[in-house]
Every structure is written in C-alpha cells, then in structure tokens.
Tab-separated table of C-alpha atoms in Angstrom:
chain	number	residue	atom	x	y	z
D	1	MET	CA	22.938	-15.742	-25.890
D	2	ASN	CA	20.762	-18.964	-24.793
D	3	SER	CA	22.629	-20.389	-21.937
D	4	GLY	CA	25.515	-19.052	-19.978
D	5	LYS	CA	26.813	-16.046	-19.197
D	6	ILE	CA	26.429	-12.540	-20.698
D	7	LEU	CA	29.087	-10.205	-21.402
D	8	TYR	CA	27.246	-7.323	-20.869
D	9	ASP	CA	29.363	-4.394	-21.673
D	10	LYS	CA	30.817	-6.454	-24.901
D	11	LEU	CA	27.212	-5.872	-26.088
D	12	SER	CA	26.391	-3.659	-28.812
D	13	ALA	CA	23.364	-0.777	-28.182
D	14	GLU	CA	20.914	-2.858	-29.933
D	15	GLU	CA	21.594	-5.807	-27.738
D	16	ARG	CA	21.344	-4.273	-24.725
D	17	ALA	CA	17.991	-2.834	-25.995
D	18	SER	CA	16.547	-6.050	-27.135
D	19	LEU	CA	17.524	-7.723	-23.136
D	20	ASN	CA	14.688	-7.783	-21.261
D	21	LEU	CA	15.644	-7.019	-17.708
D	22	ASN	CA	12.902	-7.714	-15.361
D	23	ASP	CA	13.271	-11.525	-16.475
D	24	ILE	CA	15.579	-12.461	-12.864
D	25	LEU	CA	17.162	-16.007	-15.008
D	26	LEU	CA	18.901	-13.268	-17.655
D	27	VAL	CA	20.252	-10.935	-14.891
D	28	ASP	CA	21.651	-12.991	-12.966
D	29	ARG	CA	23.528	-14.508	-15.883
D	30	LEU	CA	24.389	-10.756	-16.798
D	31	GLU	CA	28.560	-10.585	-15.713
D	32	LEU	CA	29.945	-6.990	-15.631
D	33	SER	CA	33.363	-5.738	-15.790
D	34	LEU	CA	34.640	-4.174	-12.177
D	35	ARG	CA	34.406	-0.874	-13.210
D	36	SER	CA	30.847	-1.108	-13.945
D	37	LYS	CA	29.878	-3.238	-10.946
D	38	ALA	CA	31.536	0.150	-9.120
D	39	VAL	CA	29.227	2.284	-11.078
D	40	GLY	CA	26.379	0.017	-10.451
D	41	ALA	CA	26.983	-0.275	-6.782
D	42	LEU	CA	27.142	3.596	-6.423
D	43	LYS	CA	23.724	4.343	-8.338
D	44	ALA	CA	22.436	1.454	-6.354
D	45	VAL	CA	23.107	3.048	-2.822
D	46	LEU	CA	22.450	6.695	-3.808
D	47	PHE	CA	19.150	6.108	-5.652
D	48	SER	CA	18.198	3.842	-3.271
D	49	ALA	CA	18.824	6.371	-0.419
D	50	VAL	CA	17.028	9.170	-2.365
D	51	ALA	CA	14.043	6.658	-2.272
D	52	ILE	CA	14.162	5.423	1.266
D	53	PHE	CA	14.713	9.123	2.719
D	54	VAL	CA	11.686	10.560	0.319
D	55	PHE	CA	9.096	7.652	1.300
D	56	PHE	CA	10.119	6.064	4.126
D	57	VAL	CA	12.182	8.700	6.999
D	58	ASN	CA	9.731	11.051	9.302
D	59	ILE	CA	11.011	14.402	9.198
D	60	THR	CA	9.726	17.507	11.486
D	61	VAL	CA	9.051	20.586	9.211
D	62	ASN	CA	6.974	23.213	11.339
D	63	GLY	CA	5.731	21.325	13.896
D	64	LYS	CA	4.758	18.257	11.864
D	65	SER	CA	5.968	14.660	11.219
D	66	ASP	CA	5.845	12.974	7.940
D	67	VAL	CA	7.913	11.516	5.289
D	68	PRO	CA	9.160	13.690	2.982
D	69	PHE	CA	6.792	12.784	0.329
D	70	GLY	CA	3.957	13.637	2.340
D	71	HIS	CA	5.473	17.323	3.041
D	72	ILE	CA	5.910	17.653	-0.853
D	73	TYR	CA	2.574	17.027	-1.959
D	74	ASN	CA	0.771	18.759	1.169
D	75	TYR	CA	2.908	21.580	0.428
D	76	PHE	CA	1.338	22.285	-3.237
D	77	ILE	CA	-2.225	21.686	-1.641
D	78	SER	CA	-1.405	24.143	1.042
D	79	ALA	CA	0.326	26.733	-1.531
D	80	LEU	CA	-1.849	26.895	-4.177
D	81	GLY	CA	-5.105	26.632	-1.887
D	82	SER	CA	-8.103	27.704	-3.973
D	83	ALA	CA	-6.485	28.018	-7.112
D	84	GLY	CA	-5.135	24.138	-6.969
D	85	LEU	CA	-8.556	23.521	-6.179
D	86	TRP	CA	-10.017	25.068	-9.292
D	87	GLY	CA	-7.401	23.542	-11.303
D	88	ILE	CA	-8.660	19.864	-10.437
D	89	THR	CA	-11.748	20.669	-11.243
D	90	ILE	CA	-11.618	22.168	-14.616
D	91	ILE	CA	-9.636	19.106	-15.309
D	92	ILE	CA	-12.619	16.188	-14.052
D	93	ALA	CA	-15.310	18.467	-15.279
D	94	LEU	CA	-13.162	18.886	-18.818
D	95	ASN	CA	-12.683	14.718	-18.651
D	96	GLY	CA	-16.447	14.211	-17.748
D	97	ILE	CA	-17.210	16.053	-21.020
D	98	LEU	CA	-14.798	14.832	-22.940
D	99	SER	CA	-15.242	11.279	-21.717
D	100	VAL	CA	-18.846	11.235	-23.990
D	101	TYR	CA	-17.492	12.924	-26.957
D	102	GLY	CA	-14.905	10.936	-27.086
D	103	LYS	CA	-17.000	7.425	-26.408
D	104	PHE	CA	-19.975	8.488	-28.737
D	105	PHE	CA	-19.240	10.580	-30.941
D	106	ALA	CA	-15.230	11.257	-31.829
D	107	PRO	CA	-13.982	9.927	-35.238
D	108	GLU	CA	-12.983	6.355	-35.107
D	109	GLY	CA	-8.933	6.189	-34.791
D	110	SER	CA	-9.433	9.522	-33.407
D	111	ARG	CA	-6.907	10.414	-29.897
D	112	LEU	CA	-9.669	10.732	-27.448
D	113	ARG	CA	-11.949	7.731	-29.724
D	114	ARG	CA	-9.015	5.484	-28.191
D	115	TYR	CA	-8.378	6.910	-25.166
D	116	TYR	CA	-12.191	6.341	-24.025
D	117	GLY	CA	-13.888	4.158	-26.310
D	118	SER	CA	-12.809	0.926	-25.122
D	119	GLU	CA	-14.229	1.462	-21.508
D	120	SER	CA	-17.500	0.555	-20.412
D	121	PHE	CA	-20.822	2.956	-21.416
D	122	ILE	CA	-20.861	3.265	-17.701
D	123	TYR	CA	-17.828	5.189	-17.187
D	124	PRO	CA	-18.974	8.385	-18.675
D	125	VAL	CA	-21.885	8.382	-16.539
D	126	PHE	CA	-19.029	8.294	-13.690
D	127	TYR	CA	-17.069	10.350	-15.147
D	128	LEU	CA	-19.894	13.249	-15.637
D	129	MET	CA	-21.258	12.754	-12.266
D	130	GLY	CA	-17.342	13.451	-10.979
D	131	GLY	CA	-17.268	16.499	-12.860
D	132	VAL	CA	-20.908	17.667	-11.497
D	133	PHE	CA	-19.898	16.910	-7.965
D	134	THR	CA	-16.839	18.366	-7.831
D	135	LEU	CA	-18.023	21.479	-9.627
D	136	ILE	CA	-20.477	22.098	-7.248
D	137	TYR	CA	-18.605	21.467	-4.128
D	138	THR	CA	-15.847	23.714	-5.276
D	139	MET	CA	-17.944	26.667	-5.786
D	140	ASP	CA	-19.937	26.155	-2.448
D	141	ALA	CA	-16.081	25.850	-1.046
D	142	THR	CA	-14.865	29.058	-2.750
D	143	ILE	CA	-17.593	31.413	-3.886
D	144	PRO	CA	-19.526	33.429	-1.245
D	145	GLY	CA	-23.152	33.301	-1.726
D	146	PHE	CA	-23.608	29.895	-3.208
D	147	ALA	CA	-24.415	26.830	-1.822
D	148	GLY	CA	-24.742	23.332	-2.762
D	149	PRO	CA	-26.931	20.657	-1.731
D	150	GLU	CA	-26.030	19.521	1.637
D	151	PHE	CA	-26.025	16.006	0.443
D	152	ILE	CA	-22.982	16.561	-2.355
D	153	VAL	CA	-20.845	19.677	-0.243
D	154	GLY	CA	-21.419	18.304	3.113
D	155	SER	CA	-19.256	17.250	5.558
D	156	ALA	CA	-20.059	13.257	5.341
D	157	THR	CA	-19.969	13.101	1.221
D	158	GLY	CA	-18.170	15.991	-0.620
D	159	GLY	CA	-16.385	17.430	2.119
D	160	THR	CA	-14.858	14.465	2.948
D	161	ALA	CA	-14.367	12.879	-1.003
D	162	VAL	CA	-13.272	15.830	-2.169
D	163	PRO	CA	-10.524	17.927	0.207
D	164	ALA	CA	-9.267	14.796	1.867
D	165	ILE	CA	-9.132	12.343	-0.809
D	166	VAL	CA	-9.514	14.195	-4.571
D	167	VAL	CA	-7.065	16.911	-3.945
D	168	GLY	CA	-4.887	14.504	-1.983
D	169	VAL	CA	-4.695	12.354	-4.773
D	170	ALA	CA	-3.996	14.865	-7.736
D	171	TRP	CA	-0.877	15.971	-5.714
D	172	ILE	CA	0.530	12.419	-4.546
D	173	ILE	CA	0.333	10.947	-8.181
D	174	PRO	CA	2.445	13.661	-9.699
D	175	VAL	CA	4.943	14.138	-6.711
D	176	SER	CA	5.221	10.314	-6.304
D	177	CYS	CA	5.963	9.261	-10.008
D	178	VAL	CA	8.770	11.673	-9.819
D	179	PHE	CA	10.438	9.852	-7.015
D	180	LEU	CA	9.182	6.144	-8.488
D	181	PRO	CA	12.231	5.808	-10.753
D	182	PHE	CA	14.200	6.119	-7.225
D	183	LEU	CA	12.826	3.318	-5.235
D	184	LEU	CA	11.894	0.948	-8.505
D	185	ASN	CA	14.425	1.420	-11.352
D	186	TYR	CA	17.807	1.451	-9.499
D	187	GLY	CA	18.262	-1.637	-7.433
D	188	LEU	CA	16.420	-1.064	-4.483
D	189	VAL	CA	13.177	-3.728	-5.030
D	190	ASP	CA	15.697	-6.102	-6.183
D	191	MET	CA	17.993	-5.797	-3.368
D	192	VAL	CA	14.148	-6.091	-0.853
D	193	GLY	CA	12.919	-8.622	-3.151
D	194	THR	CA	16.139	-11.129	-2.834
D	195	LEU	CA	15.992	-10.931	1.429
D	196	MET	CA	12.172	-11.177	1.256
D	197	GLU	CA	11.181	-14.113	-0.803
D	198	PRO	CA	11.502	-16.580	1.325
D	199	LEU	CA	9.102	-15.233	3.273
D	200	MET	CA	6.630	-13.572	0.288
D	201	ARG	CA	6.557	-16.304	-2.030
D	202	PRO	CA	5.176	-19.278	0.263
D	203	VAL	CA	2.877	-17.256	2.439
D	204	PHE	CA	1.759	-14.816	0.497
D	205	LYS	CA	2.245	-16.418	-3.275
D	206	VAL	CA	4.055	-12.900	-4.084
D	207	PRO	CA	7.779	-12.039	-5.072
D	208	GLY	CA	9.510	-10.512	-2.013
D	209	TYR	CA	9.956	-7.239	-3.725
D	210	ALA	CA	6.133	-7.017	-2.700
D	211	ALA	CA	7.556	-6.007	0.654
D	212	VAL	CA	8.402	-2.294	-0.886
D	213	ASN	CA	4.743	-1.914	-2.434
D	214	CYS	CA	3.620	-2.817	1.337
D	215	ILE	CA	5.321	-0.401	3.158
D	216	ALA	CA	5.325	2.111	0.778
D	217	SER	CA	1.566	1.969	1.332
D	218	PHE	CA	2.203	2.116	5.208
D	219	VAL	CA	4.202	5.273	4.966
D	220	SER	CA	2.718	6.839	2.225
D	221	SER	CA	-0.472	6.485	0.908
D	222	SER	CA	-2.874	3.129	-0.732
D	223	SER	CA	-2.851	5.130	-4.068
D	224	VAL	CA	1.242	4.839	-3.984
D	225	GLY	CA	1.307	1.092	-3.426
D	226	VAL	CA	-1.334	1.099	-6.240
D	227	LEU	CA	-0.093	2.848	-8.158
D	228	ILE	CA	3.587	1.031	-7.374
D	229	THR	CA	1.996	-2.149	-8.090
D	230	ASN	CA	0.399	-1.085	-11.412
D	231	ARG	CA	3.930	0.243	-12.793
D	232	GLN	CA	5.709	-2.879	-11.892
D	233	TYR	CA	3.133	-4.739	-13.469
D	234	ARG	CA	3.230	-3.079	-16.806
D	235	LYS	CA	6.853	-3.020	-16.481
D	236	GLY	CA	6.318	-7.334	-16.619
D	237	MET	CA	7.778	-7.766	-13.181
D	238	TYR	CA	4.342	-9.121	-11.830
D	239	THR	CA	1.851	-11.318	-13.306
D	240	GLU	CA	-1.787	-10.908	-13.516
D	241	LYS	CA	-2.030	-12.824	-10.366
D	242	GLU	CA	0.561	-11.551	-8.113
D	243	ALA	CA	-0.225	-7.836	-9.198
D	244	ASP	CA	-4.042	-8.119	-8.024
D	245	LEU	CA	-2.796	-10.382	-4.923
D	246	ILE	CA	-0.851	-7.156	-4.153
D	247	ALA	CA	-2.860	-4.276	-4.724
D	248	THR	CA	-5.873	-6.311	-3.016
D	249	GLY	CA	-3.578	-7.237	0.237
D	250	PHE	CA	-1.068	-4.733	0.388
D	251	SER	CA	-2.166	-1.386	-0.064
D	252	ALA	CA	-3.018	-0.553	3.124
D	253	VAL	CA	-3.858	3.394	4.562
D	254	SER	CA	-1.095	5.381	5.776
D	255	VAL	CA	-0.115	5.989	9.352
D	256	GLY	CA	-0.997	9.559	9.310
D	257	PHE	CA	-4.612	8.268	7.884
D	258	ALA	CA	-4.727	5.549	10.411
D	259	TYR	CA	-3.829	7.744	13.201
D	260	MET	CA	-6.756	9.567	12.398
D	261	VAL	CA	-8.929	6.818	12.534
D	262	ILE	CA	-8.046	5.249	15.321
D	263	LYS	CA	-8.092	9.067	17.094
D	264	THR	CA	-11.829	9.465	15.857
D	265	ALA	CA	-12.601	5.840	17.488
D	266	GLY	CA	-11.822	7.441	20.701
D	267	LEU	CA	-8.804	4.718	20.654
D	268	GLY	CA	-5.542	7.660	20.914
D	269	ASP	CA	-4.171	6.239	23.808
D	270	TYR	CA	-3.637	2.940	21.916
D	271	PHE	CA	-2.873	4.232	18.504
D	272	LEU	CA	0.521	2.033	18.538
D	273	ARG	CA	-1.147	-1.157	19.771
D	274	VAL	CA	-3.909	-0.822	17.694
D	275	TYR	CA	-1.706	0.444	14.459
D	276	PHE	CA	0.844	-2.519	14.783
D	277	CYS	CA	-1.848	-4.959	15.546
D	278	SER	CA	-3.946	-4.177	12.401
D	279	LEU	CA	-1.194	-4.406	10.346
D	280	VAL	CA	-0.568	-7.554	11.359
D	281	ILE	CA	-4.518	-8.643	10.821
D	282	THR	CA	-3.949	-7.054	7.393
D	283	LEU	CA	-1.320	-9.197	6.274
D	284	MET	CA	-2.780	-12.564	8.530
D	285	ILE	CA	-5.558	-11.835	6.418
D	286	SER	CA	-3.902	-11.418	2.966
D	287	ALA	CA	-2.422	-14.855	3.447
D	288	VAL	CA	-5.473	-16.589	3.683
D	289	ILE	CA	-7.257	-14.564	0.800
D	290	CYS	CA	-4.521	-15.620	-1.846
D	291	ARG	CA	-5.948	-19.323	-1.191
D	292	LEU	CA	-9.319	-17.946	-2.140
D	293	PRO	CA	-11.300	-17.235	-5.471
D	294	PRO	CA	-11.481	-15.162	-7.112
D	295	LEU	CA	-7.857	-13.819	-6.498
D	296	ARG	CA	-6.792	-17.662	-6.474
D	297	ASN	CA	-7.747	-18.548	-10.001
D	298	LYS	CA	-6.039	-15.256	-11.989
D	299	ARG	CA	-3.772	-15.810	-14.318
D	300	SER	CA	0.191	-16.648	-13.837
D	301	VAL	CA	0.916	-14.331	-17.137
D	302	TYR	CA	2.771	-11.233	-17.394
D	303	ALA	CA	1.018	-8.290	-19.488
D	304	ASP	CA	3.191	-9.069	-22.308
D	305	GLY	CA	0.680	-12.470	-22.502
D	306	CYS	CA	4.394	-14.607	-21.854
D	307	ALA	CA	3.362	-17.813	-18.890
D	308	GLN	CA	5.359	-17.429	-15.560
D	309	THR	CA	7.733	-20.590	-15.419
D	310	GLU	CA	8.952	-22.543	-12.259
D	311	GLU	CA	12.341	-22.065	-13.194
D	312	GLU	CA	11.950	-18.339	-12.665
D	313	ILE	CA	9.702	-18.634	-9.541
D	314	LEU	CA	12.930	-20.724	-8.297
D	315	ALA	CA	15.401	-17.896	-9.760
D	316	GLN	CA	13.985	-15.842	-7.306
D	317	ARG	CA	14.429	-17.452	-4.476
D	318	GLY	CA	18.340	-17.152	-4.646
D	319	THR	CA	21.040	-19.071	-3.297
D	320	GLY	CA	23.492	-18.998	-0.595
D	321	ASN	CA	23.950	-15.646	0.954
D	322	LEU	CA	21.087	-13.250	0.338
D	323	ILE	CA	22.467	-10.148	0.938
D	324	ALA	CA	25.139	-10.800	-1.623
D	325	LYS	CA	23.054	-12.116	-3.879
D	326	GLY	CA	20.728	-9.244	-3.593
D	327	PHE	CA	23.113	-6.850	-3.908
D	328	GLU	CA	24.978	-8.644	-6.855
D	329	ARG	CA	20.922	-8.041	-8.545
D	330	ALA	CA	20.782	-4.854	-7.404
D	331	GLU	CA	23.942	-3.594	-8.836
D	332	LYS	CA	23.312	-4.989	-12.326
D	333	LYS	CA	19.753	-3.789	-12.379
D	334	ALA	CA	21.279	-0.046	-11.340
D	335	TYR	CA	23.992	-0.593	-13.963
D	336	THR	CA	21.807	-1.622	-16.703
D	337	ALA	CA	18.973	1.037	-15.977
D	338	GLY	CA	18.240	4.014	-18.262
D	339	LYS	CA	19.274	7.462	-17.377
D	340	LEU	CA	17.481	9.009	-14.528
D	341	LEU	CA	15.979	12.245	-16.126
D	342	PRO	CA	14.467	9.943	-19.075
D	343	GLU	CA	13.130	7.535	-16.311
D	344	ILE	CA	11.337	10.517	-14.379
D	345	ARG	CA	9.547	11.676	-17.466
D	346	ASP	CA	8.099	8.296	-18.759
D	347	SER	CA	7.023	7.557	-15.169
D	348	VAL	CA	5.264	11.069	-15.216
D	349	LEU	CA	4.400	10.297	-18.467
D	350	ASP	CA	2.842	6.956	-17.849
D	351	ALA	CA	0.883	8.413	-14.597
D	352	MET	CA	-0.657	11.122	-16.420
D	353	THR	CA	-1.973	8.752	-18.827
D	354	VAL	CA	-4.706	7.611	-16.308
D	355	TYR	CA	-4.595	11.262	-14.378
D	356	PRO	CA	-7.685	12.286	-15.083
D	357	LYS	CA	-9.896	9.546	-15.315
D	358	VAL	CA	-8.223	8.784	-11.817
D	359	LEU	CA	-9.534	12.130	-10.064
D	360	THR	CA	-12.883	12.150	-11.793
D	361	LEU	CA	-13.975	8.525	-10.968
D	362	LEU	CA	-12.392	9.315	-7.587
D	363	ALA	CA	-14.725	12.189	-7.008
D	364	GLY	CA	-17.855	10.485	-9.082
D	365	VAL	CA	-18.044	7.016	-7.503
D	366	GLY	CA	-16.593	7.904	-4.212
D	367	ILE	CA	-19.053	10.645	-2.919
D	368	LEU	CA	-21.989	8.764	-4.972
D	369	GLY	CA	-21.036	5.837	-2.535
D	370	LEU	CA	-20.590	8.445	0.511
D	371	ILE	CA	-24.784	9.402	-0.437
D	372	VAL	CA	-25.770	6.060	-0.915
D	373	ALA	CA	-23.962	5.162	2.831
D	374	THR	CA	-25.100	8.486	4.452
D	375	TYR	CA	-28.371	8.782	2.988
D	376	THR	CA	-30.129	5.558	2.176
D	377	PRO	CA	-30.597	2.076	4.861
D	378	VAL	CA	-28.389	0.069	2.147
D	379	PHE	CA	-25.960	-0.794	4.198
D	380	GLN	CA	-28.002	-0.961	7.718
D	381	TRP	CA	-29.796	-3.662	5.665
D	382	ILE	CA	-26.408	-5.437	4.661
D	383	GLY	CA	-24.690	-4.739	7.632
D	384	LYS	CA	-27.448	-7.343	9.064
D	385	ILE	CA	-25.577	-10.407	7.958
D	386	PHE	CA	-22.686	-9.497	10.444
D	387	VAL	CA	-24.631	-9.835	13.707
D	388	PRO	CA	-24.339	-13.502	14.009
D	389	VAL	CA	-20.359	-14.095	13.298
D	390	LEU	CA	-20.396	-10.961	15.670
D	391	LYS	CA	-22.208	-12.587	18.558
D	392	LEU	CA	-20.223	-15.504	17.829
D	393	CYS	CA	-16.982	-14.070	18.442
D	394	ALA	CA	-18.460	-12.504	21.411
D	395	VAL	CA	-18.263	-9.130	20.457
D	396	PRO	CA	-20.155	-6.416	22.099
D	397	ASP	CA	-22.722	-4.262	21.317
D	398	ALA	CA	-22.724	-6.471	17.961
D	399	GLU	CA	-26.113	-5.124	16.576
D	400	ALA	CA	-24.881	-1.245	17.012
D	401	ILE	CA	-21.620	-1.756	15.462
D	402	ALA	CA	-22.629	-4.344	12.660
D	403	PRO	CA	-23.859	-1.866	10.016
D	404	SER	CA	-20.622	0.209	10.291
D	405	LEU	CA	-18.845	-2.629	8.734
D	406	PRO	CA	-19.869	-2.960	5.167
D	407	VAL	CA	-20.089	0.959	5.007
D	408	GLY	CA	-16.378	0.369	4.826
D	409	ILE	CA	-16.652	-0.258	0.912
D	410	ALA	CA	-17.721	3.345	0.462
D	411	GLU	CA	-14.684	4.878	2.200
D	412	MET	CA	-12.651	3.137	4.772
D	413	PHE	CA	-13.511	5.926	7.270
D	414	LEU	CA	-17.266	5.747	7.063
D	415	PRO	CA	-16.936	2.838	9.643
D	416	VAL	CA	-15.899	4.964	12.421
D	417	MET	CA	-17.734	8.027	11.658
D	418	LEU	CA	-20.711	6.303	12.192
D	419	ILE	CA	-20.066	5.256	15.780
D	420	ALA	CA	-17.918	8.649	16.181
D	421	ASP	CA	-21.244	10.352	17.862
D	422	LYS	CA	-21.776	6.982	20.141
D	423	ALA	CA	-17.905	6.419	21.054
D	424	GLY	CA	-19.068	7.003	24.742
D	425	GLU	CA	-21.707	4.587	24.803
D	426	LEU	CA	-19.959	1.511	22.744
D	427	SER	CA	-17.714	-0.388	24.487
D	428	ILE	CA	-13.859	-0.123	23.798
D	429	LYS	CA	-13.600	-3.498	22.797
D	430	ALA	CA	-16.622	-2.786	19.923
D	431	ARG	CA	-14.656	0.441	18.869
D	432	TYR	CA	-11.595	-1.204	18.600
D	433	MET	CA	-13.313	-4.313	16.232
D	434	VAL	CA	-14.397	-1.370	13.889
D	435	THR	CA	-11.367	0.634	14.094
D	436	THR	CA	-9.381	-2.540	13.247
D	437	VAL	CA	-11.764	-4.254	10.558
D	438	SER	CA	-12.175	-0.827	8.361
D	439	ILE	CA	-8.042	-0.373	8.242
D	440	CYS	CA	-7.750	-4.110	7.349
D	441	GLN	CA	-10.555	-4.222	4.377
D	442	ILE	CA	-8.442	-2.067	2.043
D	443	ILE	CA	-10.665	-2.261	-0.836
D	444	PHE	CA	-12.940	0.878	-0.582
D	445	PHE	CA	-14.573	3.103	-3.444
D	446	SER	CA	-13.301	6.621	-3.082
D	447	GLU	CA	-9.507	5.560	-3.533
D	448	THR	CA	-7.984	2.226	-4.330
D	449	ILE	CA	-11.255	0.498	-5.997
D	450	VAL	CA	-11.335	3.866	-8.101
D	451	VAL	CA	-7.311	3.793	-8.352
D	452	MET	CA	-7.121	0.381	-9.454
D	453	LEU	CA	-9.784	0.566	-12.040
D	454	ALA	CA	-8.517	3.366	-13.913
D	455	SER	CA	-4.904	1.933	-13.771
D	456	LYS	CA	-6.471	-0.783	-16.046
D	457	LEU	CA	-5.076	-3.561	-13.339
D	458	PRO	CA	-6.422	-6.699	-14.722
D	459	LEU	CA	-9.176	-6.712	-11.718
D	460	LYS	CA	-13.088	-6.819	-12.093
D	461	LEU	CA	-15.302	-4.360	-10.008
D	462	SER	CA	-17.279	-8.152	-8.791
D	463	ASP	CA	-13.720	-9.016	-7.558
D	464	LEU	CA	-13.268	-6.290	-5.570
D	465	VAL	CA	-16.318	-6.413	-4.555
D	466	ILE	CA	-16.458	-10.079	-3.650
D	467	CYS	CA	-12.355	-9.504	-2.146
D	468	PHE	CA	-13.955	-6.865	0.326
D	469	PHE	CA	-16.616	-8.931	1.637
D	470	GLU	CA	-13.907	-11.519	2.100
D	471	ARG	CA	-11.425	-9.641	4.181
D	472	THR	CA	-14.253	-8.210	5.960
D	473	PHE	CA	-15.225	-11.814	7.164
D	474	ILE	CA	-11.826	-12.900	8.108
D	475	ALA	CA	-11.302	-10.364	9.711
D	476	ILE	CA	-13.789	-10.270	12.356
D	477	PRO	CA	-12.839	-13.876	14.293
D	478	ILE	CA	-8.972	-12.564	13.887
D	479	THR	CA	-9.511	-9.350	15.032
D	480	ALA	CA	-11.947	-10.777	17.745
D	481	ALA	CA	-8.811	-13.063	19.207
D	482	PHE	CA	-6.829	-9.842	19.586
D	483	MET	CA	-9.189	-7.969	20.859
D	484	HIS	CA	-10.096	-10.107	23.909
D	485	LEU	CA	-6.028	-10.190	24.429
D	486	MET	CA	-5.891	-6.613	24.579
D	487	PHE	CA	-9.062	-4.931	25.992
C-alpha cells in the first residue's frame, strides 16, 4: 500500500485501523465503491448540516438572537443558577487542593502524580489562587450577609471573570465537545479546507481548514476556536507551527461579546462597520505576525513527531475543480470516520482531561490580572510606550487612551471599561481605536492564554506575551488608517 490507489472496501479491519486518515495524501489515494461513496456523501451532508446549524446559524429564542450552541450553554447557566455556580466552584477548589498533593506529595506513578507532576511548580500556586478567588466570589454572591473583599469580588475583577468568563467556559467546553465531532470528523473541514487552501496557505501560512476555526470563534467564542485547534493538532491535522498560528491569530471573540465591547465604548450605532473592520484588521495582523518571530520559528512538526513535507502541503491545495475535490475528500472522511456516539464520547473525554485545569487557571490568572490592572499603576506605566506611536498615527487623545491598550492582556473587555466613564469626553476616533485594537489583540489572560496553556498547545507563556505586544503595535497603524477613513 505504498503507492497507487487503495481499495478501502477490500481492506481488513486491522488494515483500516492502521491507516492515518489525517494524511491528505493517503486520503486522496483511497477509492470507495459506489455504495460507500453514497453512504459517505449522506453522512457528510447530514452531519455537516447539524454542525453548520449548531455553530453558525442565528436563531431567535424568547426574543434573544444567538447560534443554537449559544442558546444551549446559556440555558444550562440560567437553569442551574446558584447550584451550577457552586458546582463549578467545588471543581475549581478541589483542583487547587489536588494539584498541591499531586505535584508534591502523591506517590510516583500514581494517577494524580502523572496528571500534575509534569507541570511547573507555579501551576499549583495559580490553581490554589483560583480556588480561593472563586470560593470567595461564590460565597459573596450566594450567602446573605457574607461580604468578600472588593478587590476580589468587585465588578472590575471577580464580578467580571467568574460569571461572564469562568461560568461561561465551564459550559462552553462540554456542550461544544458534544457537537465538535459533527464539525471536525465528517468532512466539513476537508471541504472548506480544499476550497480555502489557495488563500490560507500563501497569506496566513496555515491550511485551508483553519478557516473553520476562524469562523467558529467569530460566531461562538474564542474558547471554542482554541479547543478546535487543539483537537485538530492532537489528531495530526496541524503542525506545531500551524496550531500556534491559528490559535494566536484566529481565536477572536464572538459577535455577541464584540457587540458588548462596541456598545460600551459608545459606538453601538456603528456596530456593523466597527465589527467587520475589526475582522479585516484581525486577519491583516495575522498575515503579518506569521512572518515574525517567535511564531515564524516554530517547528513544522506534527504532534507525533513527524515532520511536514512539501508534498503534503502541495497535496492540500488540490487540483482541477476544487468544489468536486473538496466534496470527494469530505465523503471519504465521512465514510471512514468512526461511529458518531464513540466519537462524541472521545471528544468529551479529551476535553474533560483539561477541564478542571482550564477553569481553575481562568479564575486564578484571570482575576489576578484584573486586580493588577484595576488596583496598580503597572499598565499605566506600560501604556506610555504606545503614546509616540499613537501620536505618529495622528490618533486624538493619545495620552488618555494609551494606558488602556496594554491592559487588554489581562481581559479584552478592560480597555473599553477603562475609557467607558470618559466616553463623552473622548473623541469618537479615540474610542474607535481602543475598541478595535482590543478586539484584534486576541491574546488575553482571562480566557485565551489560559485555555491555550492548559490544553498544552505547543506555546510558551513568553511566546504569548510577545505575540500580544506584536499584535498591538501592528494593530495601531492599521486601525488608525481605517479610523481616518471612517470618521
């Protein structure tokens, strides 16, 4: 089976199990019978339709417009209320306690030592911090007469991080993992990848199916985008370099969250204009940053250690009719994929291995970052480095808005929150600058950084901090050009 066509229907179960169906060269060599093609085509169409409906189609329920995925996880949040909050708090608190035992005291070879032992000693500190912060917030929110410290439970810190981010991600992860197999395993990404490869590869240095990650982030949440990227990387669909480029360049915030940011800045009347320009600018920044270190220097090696070949890259482009080629690949992947229920089970189990770590880091690192941003002058000092760039780009109120730009690394909503009380005093151009740059930064501690690190994507914290500042500096002149054209 080293060359030529592979008659899939003639293979034994053992031979089928040995095939690497993420190898596009191998998939193109597969040959299905007419009956198998029909079954594959039916599965591809039906399961992809479910994925498109769940993740990408807006519907209105009880007067609220959202994608079905959003309605589902918001239903659980609303239905469980305080009980759900306490359940999440217990998971986070237990993870903090178990991390200390697993890292420092559990016997060698035990399950807890394997789970926590390979992590840096700083992780148990953050886990414990997350447990303490979340427990204090939850007690403050649900127990009459209990009042937690304002710097932990206030609306600018825990009051933002826990209900809006930690609780949201706590339901986004399991709900998304139930539906991710429909999106990833039955041909949709192969169809999109074949069609988008001529654009994505030369411009962004990533495969065409990265477009699915991008769209999923825009319409669902940045956490979903990172989870999709991690799952595809673990399955061998992305190299280390590609996974890093996609996670840091395409995991943008959702439409709904972007609307809140834009409205808070007093730009609600310009929502569509601001949002779609932000998407264009985000992609322009990603096209630049993929050519800069540290991402440029990442390895083109898959998770199993195999190096990517030029032949594989060329094969992804397809030849001839791209629509026909894409559908052919989709029906092959749909037919050869596993049964749906085991795929859903595996998807959920994969996510649950990082679930407590993601939630605990979101609480610990997210709230700590918000405390630093709110109660210390650190970001005021860092913001001074942006003043010359803003003035050079003729941005009004440069000194007033400069401190809000670096604070986006703590939480992407913070830059706009810092100028919200001055919205009437600042020019519309200055507010547009802060809003758009915050949407384009993508990398922030309260969500994306934590999810990337907890899911073990091949990224270091230093890489993410460097990428944040690169994205910010690149965003300023591009956003300024749009600003002068629009206002």
